[in-house]
Every structure is written in structure tokens, then in C-alpha cells.
Short mmCIF file of C-alpha atoms in Angstrom, two decimals:
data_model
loop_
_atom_site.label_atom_id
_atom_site.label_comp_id
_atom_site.label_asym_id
_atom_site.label_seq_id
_atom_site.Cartn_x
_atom_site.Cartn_y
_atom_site.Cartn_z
CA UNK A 2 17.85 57.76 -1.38
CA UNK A 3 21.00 55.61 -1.42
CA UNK A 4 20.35 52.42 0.48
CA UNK A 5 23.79 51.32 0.39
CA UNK A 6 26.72 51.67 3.37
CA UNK A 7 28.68 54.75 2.93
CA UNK A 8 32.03 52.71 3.35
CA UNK A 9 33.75 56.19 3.24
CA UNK A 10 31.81 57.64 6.13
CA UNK A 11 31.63 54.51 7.96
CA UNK A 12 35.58 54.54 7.98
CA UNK A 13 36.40 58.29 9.35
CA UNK A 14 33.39 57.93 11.40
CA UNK A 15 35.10 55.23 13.49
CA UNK A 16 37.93 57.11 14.63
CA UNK A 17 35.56 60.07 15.66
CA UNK A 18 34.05 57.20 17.51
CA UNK A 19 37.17 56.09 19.04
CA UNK A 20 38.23 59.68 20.12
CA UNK A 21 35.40 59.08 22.67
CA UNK A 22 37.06 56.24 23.99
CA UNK A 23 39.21 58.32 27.00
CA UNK A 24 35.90 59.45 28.01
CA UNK A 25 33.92 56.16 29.07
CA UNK A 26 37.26 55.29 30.06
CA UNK A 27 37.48 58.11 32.60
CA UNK A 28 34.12 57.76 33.92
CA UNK A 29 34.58 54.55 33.92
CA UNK A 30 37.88 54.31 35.57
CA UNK A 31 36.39 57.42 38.46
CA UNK A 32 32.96 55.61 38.77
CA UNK A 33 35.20 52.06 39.55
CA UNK A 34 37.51 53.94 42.00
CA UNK A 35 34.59 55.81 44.18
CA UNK A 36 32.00 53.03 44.20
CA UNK A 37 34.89 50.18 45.34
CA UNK A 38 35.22 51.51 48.59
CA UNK A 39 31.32 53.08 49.31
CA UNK A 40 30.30 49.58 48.05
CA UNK A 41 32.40 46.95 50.07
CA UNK A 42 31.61 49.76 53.84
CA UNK A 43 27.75 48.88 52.89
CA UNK A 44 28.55 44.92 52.45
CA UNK A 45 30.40 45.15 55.17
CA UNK A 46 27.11 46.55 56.38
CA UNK A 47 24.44 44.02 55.30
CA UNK A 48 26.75 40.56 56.19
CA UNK A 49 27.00 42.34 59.82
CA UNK A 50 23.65 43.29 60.18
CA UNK A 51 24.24 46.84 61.23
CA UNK A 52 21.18 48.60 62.45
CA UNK A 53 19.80 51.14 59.88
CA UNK A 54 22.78 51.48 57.61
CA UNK A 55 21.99 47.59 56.78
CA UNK A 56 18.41 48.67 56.01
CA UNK A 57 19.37 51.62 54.10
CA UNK A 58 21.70 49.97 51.88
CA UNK A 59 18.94 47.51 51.47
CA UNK A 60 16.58 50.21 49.86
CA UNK A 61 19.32 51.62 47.87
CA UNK A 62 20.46 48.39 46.34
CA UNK A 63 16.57 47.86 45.44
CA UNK A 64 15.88 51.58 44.43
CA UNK A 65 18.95 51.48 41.88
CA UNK A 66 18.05 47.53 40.33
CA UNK A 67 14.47 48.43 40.23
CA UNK A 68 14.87 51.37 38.21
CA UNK A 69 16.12 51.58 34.42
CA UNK A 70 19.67 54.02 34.19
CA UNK A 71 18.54 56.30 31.65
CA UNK A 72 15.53 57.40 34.42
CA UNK A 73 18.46 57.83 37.12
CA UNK A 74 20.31 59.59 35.13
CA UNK A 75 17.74 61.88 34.39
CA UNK A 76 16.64 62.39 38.00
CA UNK A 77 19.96 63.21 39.21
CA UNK A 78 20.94 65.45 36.06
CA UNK A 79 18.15 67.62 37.31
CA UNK A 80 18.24 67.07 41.43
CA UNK A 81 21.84 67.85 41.60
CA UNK A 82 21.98 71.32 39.92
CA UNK A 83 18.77 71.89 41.95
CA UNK A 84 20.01 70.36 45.15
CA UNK A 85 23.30 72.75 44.88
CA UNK A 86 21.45 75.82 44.14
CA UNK A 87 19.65 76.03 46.73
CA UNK A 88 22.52 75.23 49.19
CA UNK A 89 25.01 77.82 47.32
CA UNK A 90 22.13 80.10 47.91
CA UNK A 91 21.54 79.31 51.30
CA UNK A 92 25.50 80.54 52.08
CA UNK A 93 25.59 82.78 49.69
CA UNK A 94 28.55 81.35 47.71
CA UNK A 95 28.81 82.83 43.65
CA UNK A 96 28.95 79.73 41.72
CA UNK A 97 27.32 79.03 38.17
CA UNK A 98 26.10 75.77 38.87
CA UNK A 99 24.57 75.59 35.68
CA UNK A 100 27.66 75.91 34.14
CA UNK A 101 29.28 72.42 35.72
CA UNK A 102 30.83 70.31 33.10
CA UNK A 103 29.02 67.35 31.73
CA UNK A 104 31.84 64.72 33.02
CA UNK A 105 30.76 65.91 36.48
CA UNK A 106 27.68 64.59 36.67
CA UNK A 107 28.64 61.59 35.22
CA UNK A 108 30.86 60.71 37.62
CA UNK A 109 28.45 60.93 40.46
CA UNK A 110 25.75 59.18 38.66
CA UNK A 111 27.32 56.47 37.74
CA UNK A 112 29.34 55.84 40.65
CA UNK A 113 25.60 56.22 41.97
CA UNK A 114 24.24 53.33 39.92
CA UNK A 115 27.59 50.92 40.11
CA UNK A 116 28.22 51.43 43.84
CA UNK A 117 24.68 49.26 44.25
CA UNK A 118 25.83 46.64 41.62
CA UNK A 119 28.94 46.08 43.41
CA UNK A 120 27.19 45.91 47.28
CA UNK A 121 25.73 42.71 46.04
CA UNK A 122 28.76 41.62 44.72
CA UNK A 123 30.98 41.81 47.69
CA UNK A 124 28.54 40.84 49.75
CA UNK A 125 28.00 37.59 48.08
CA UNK A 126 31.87 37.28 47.92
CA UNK A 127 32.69 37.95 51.40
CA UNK A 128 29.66 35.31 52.51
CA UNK A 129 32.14 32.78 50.36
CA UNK A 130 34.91 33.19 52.78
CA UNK A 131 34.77 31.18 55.70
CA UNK A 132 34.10 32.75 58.97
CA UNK A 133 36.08 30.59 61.19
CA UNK A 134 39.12 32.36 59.63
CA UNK A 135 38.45 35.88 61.06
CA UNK A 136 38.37 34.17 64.32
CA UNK A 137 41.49 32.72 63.87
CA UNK A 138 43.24 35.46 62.76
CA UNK A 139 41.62 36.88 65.96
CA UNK A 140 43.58 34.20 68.13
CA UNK A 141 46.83 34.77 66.59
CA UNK A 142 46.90 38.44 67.77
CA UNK A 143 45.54 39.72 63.97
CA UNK A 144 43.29 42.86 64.43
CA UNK A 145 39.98 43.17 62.26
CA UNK A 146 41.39 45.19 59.79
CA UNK A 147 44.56 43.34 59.67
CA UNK A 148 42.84 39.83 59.28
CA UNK A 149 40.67 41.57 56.35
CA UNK A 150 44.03 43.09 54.54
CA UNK A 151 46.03 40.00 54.72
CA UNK A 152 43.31 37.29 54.60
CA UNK A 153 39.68 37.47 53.80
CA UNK A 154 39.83 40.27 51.34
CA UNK A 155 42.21 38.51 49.06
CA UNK A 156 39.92 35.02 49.32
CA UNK A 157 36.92 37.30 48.77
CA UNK A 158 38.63 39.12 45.27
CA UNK A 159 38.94 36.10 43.69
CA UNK A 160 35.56 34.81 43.92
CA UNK A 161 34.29 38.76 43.42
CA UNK A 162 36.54 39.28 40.91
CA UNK A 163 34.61 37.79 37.75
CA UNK A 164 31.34 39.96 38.74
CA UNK A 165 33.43 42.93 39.30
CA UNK A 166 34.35 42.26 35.44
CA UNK A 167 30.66 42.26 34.40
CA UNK A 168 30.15 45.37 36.50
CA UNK A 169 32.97 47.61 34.69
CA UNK A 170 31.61 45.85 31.12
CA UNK A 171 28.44 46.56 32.00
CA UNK A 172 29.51 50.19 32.79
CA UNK A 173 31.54 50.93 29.99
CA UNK A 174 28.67 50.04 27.70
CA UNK A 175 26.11 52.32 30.32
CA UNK A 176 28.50 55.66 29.21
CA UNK A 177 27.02 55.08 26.00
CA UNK A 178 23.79 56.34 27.77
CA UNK A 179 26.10 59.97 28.55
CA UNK A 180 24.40 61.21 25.43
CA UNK A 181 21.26 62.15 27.08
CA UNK A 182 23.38 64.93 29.52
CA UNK A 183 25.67 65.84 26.59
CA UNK A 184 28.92 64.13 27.53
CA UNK A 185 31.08 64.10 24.62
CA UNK A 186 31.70 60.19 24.65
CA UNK A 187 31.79 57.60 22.19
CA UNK A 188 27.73 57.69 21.50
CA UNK A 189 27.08 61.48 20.88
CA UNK A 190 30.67 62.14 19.21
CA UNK A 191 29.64 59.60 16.10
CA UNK A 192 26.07 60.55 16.13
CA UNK A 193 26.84 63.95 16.01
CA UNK A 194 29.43 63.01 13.01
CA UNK A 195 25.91 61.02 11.36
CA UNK A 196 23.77 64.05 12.26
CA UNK A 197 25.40 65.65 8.48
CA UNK A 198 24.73 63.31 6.20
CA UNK A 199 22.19 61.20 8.15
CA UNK A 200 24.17 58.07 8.15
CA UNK A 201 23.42 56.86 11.39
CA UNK A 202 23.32 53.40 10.16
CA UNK A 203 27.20 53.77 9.67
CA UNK A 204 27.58 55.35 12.81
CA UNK A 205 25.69 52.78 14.93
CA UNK A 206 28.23 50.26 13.16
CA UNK A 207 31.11 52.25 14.07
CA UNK A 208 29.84 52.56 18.01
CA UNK A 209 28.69 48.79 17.88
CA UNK A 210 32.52 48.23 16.80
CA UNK A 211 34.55 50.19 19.23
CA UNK A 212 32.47 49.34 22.36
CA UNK A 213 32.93 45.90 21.19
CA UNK A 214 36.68 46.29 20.80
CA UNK A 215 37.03 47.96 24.13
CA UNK A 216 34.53 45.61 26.31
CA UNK A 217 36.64 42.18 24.83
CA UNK A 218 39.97 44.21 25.76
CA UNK A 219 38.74 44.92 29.55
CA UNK A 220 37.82 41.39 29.53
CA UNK A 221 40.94 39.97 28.56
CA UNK A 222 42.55 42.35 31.24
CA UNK A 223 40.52 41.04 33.84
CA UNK A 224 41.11 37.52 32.99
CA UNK A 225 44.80 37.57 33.19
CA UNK A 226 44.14 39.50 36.18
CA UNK A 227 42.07 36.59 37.56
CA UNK A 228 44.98 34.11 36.44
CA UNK A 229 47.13 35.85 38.67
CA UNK A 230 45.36 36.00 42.01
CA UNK A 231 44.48 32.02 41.08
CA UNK A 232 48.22 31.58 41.26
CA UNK A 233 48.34 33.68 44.46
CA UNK A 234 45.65 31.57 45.89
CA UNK A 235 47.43 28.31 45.30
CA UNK A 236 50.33 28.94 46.45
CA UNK A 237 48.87 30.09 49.78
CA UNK A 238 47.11 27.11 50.11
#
């Protein structure tokens, strides 16, 4: 056997790789956009103390950091099919749930998994804002949701903001994990490619490469996003 780097392989390989790219980046991008919201209510939640909901987004928050991905992913990729089955049966509505596309599921189970990582992040970045300011914006004739739009969520973003980068990083790298319910990302799409001529060394490379090139490019987008709301910050000071 030929111990030696099929440079040949190694090279198409990476663009079969990179075709995979849109993918994480859609789940990535759907997972960001549904969890935002959930995740800041249930902050919201937890810094207010509000009965039940508080506790409950306590026990989710643990559930999700206490358990590995892979294992949530494969509870959900067999509760939800289950789960809807038995409700389309229930109404009797002709749907072949086990026919749902792949991208589906992903969306809901990481958005699952991301919308706990980012509780504790806004959380922790709305506890940096000062309290005293709500109440003034209170005195001035600001409502609640006013004095959060124009005031404390734009303090809390820039102290959130580098976690928030971790979080997406740390997502984008978790679609490589998409494999195990067939989702046609950057993972399966090279491995399948390596699955031929058994070069999975090469292929590993070639995922190692573009998840690299892709997590460094989010990076630098968040950091001259940060720049910018540092400017914003100083000049409201």
C-alpha cells in the first residue's frame, strides 16, 4: 500500500470539500437567526428571576452543556420524526415524515444546542450593563422596550459580542458533526469523495483546511464588526 499523500486527490478533493461550504453556512446562518431571539427572551428570563420559565431555562442550559452534541443530535434525529408521527396521525394529516430533508433537522437541532450557549452569553452581558440606566431611561419618559432598543442592548452587544463569535465558530465547526443524519456538508461530501480510493487521510486534510479557512474568515468578520460598535460606543460616551 502506498504510504505517500495522493497530492492529486488531495487537490480535487478540496473543492468537493468546499462545495459543502453553503451548507454549514446555512445552518449556520438559520441556527444564528432562531436561537438570537429564543436565547436573549430566556436571559431576559434568568437576570429577572421569572418564576418557572427562569427555572426551566435553568435545566435547559444544564441539559444541553452537560450533554456531548453528537448524543443530541441523535436523540432529536429520532424524537422528532417520532414526535410528528404521532401528531400527523392524531389529525389525520398525509405527510411522509420520513421523507423530511436532512437540512431540516439540522436546523432545529442546532438552533437547539446554540440557543443554550447563547442564554449564558447574554445573560452575562446584560448583568455588565448597569442597572441604574434602565431606571433612568424610565425617568425620562423611555418605555422598557425603548430603553432596551436604544440603550442597554447596544452596551450589552459589545461586551456579548466576542462570545457570540466563539458561539458561531464553535457552530460552524459542530456542522461538521451533520454527517451522522446525512446532511450533505463539508464532512460527508469529502469523505464520501475518500470512500473510492480510501484516502481519507487526504480528505481529513482537505476538511481540516476549509473549516480552517472559513472559521479565521468569520473571525475576521466579527472583529471588524467589534471595531465598529467600539467606535459607536465612544462616541456615545
Amino acid at each position: 500500500m502506498d504510504s505517500s499523500l495522493n497530492i492529486s486527490f488531495l487537490i480535487d478533493t478540496f473543492w468537493v470539500a468546499l462545495s459543502g461550504v453553503p451548507t454549514a453556512l446555512l445552518v449556520t446562518v438559520v441556527a444564528m437567526l432562531i436561537a438570537v431571539p429564543v436565547a436573549f427572551f430566556f436571559a431576559l428570563t434568568r437576570i429577572n428571576n421569572i418564576p418557572v420559565i427562569s427555572q426551566i431555562a435553568k435545566i435547559y442550559v444544564s441539559f444541553v452543556r452537560g450533554t456531548p452534541i453528537i448524543i443530541q443530535i441523535f436523540v432529536l434525529y429520532s424524537f422528532i420524526p417520532i414526535f410528528l408521527n404521532s401528531i400527523f396521525t392524531k389529525y389525520n394529516i398525509d405527510y411522509p415524515i420520513y421523507d423530511i430533508h436532512p437540512l431540516w433537522y439540522a436546523f432545529i437541532i442546532f438552533s437547539f444546542n446554540t440557543t443554550a450557549v447563547l442564554i449564558e452569553v447574554f445573560r452575562s452581558a446584560l448583568g455588565t450593563v448597569d442597572r441604574g440606566q434602565l431606571e433612568a431611561a424610565h425617568s425620562v419618559g423611555l418605555t422598557t422596550k425603548q430603553a432596551y432598543i436604544r440603550i442597554i442592548i447596544p452596551q450589552a452587544l459589545v461586551s456579548a459580542l466576542p462570545n457570540i463569535c466563539t458561539a458561531t465558530v464553535n457552530l460552524i465547526k459542530a456542522t461538521s458533526l451533520g454527517y451522522a443524519i446525512s446532511l450533505q456538508e463539508i464532512t460527508l461530501r469529502a469523505k464520501v469523495e475518500a470512500n473510492l480510493g480510501y484516502n481519507y487521510l487526504e480528505a481529513y486534510i482537505d476538511i481540516f483546511i476549509v473549516y480552517l479557512i472559513v472559521c479565521i474568515a468569520v473571525e475576521q468578520l466579527f472583529k471588524w464588526w467589534e471595531k465598529r460598535l467600539s467606535r459607536y460606543k465612544m462616541a456615545s460616551a
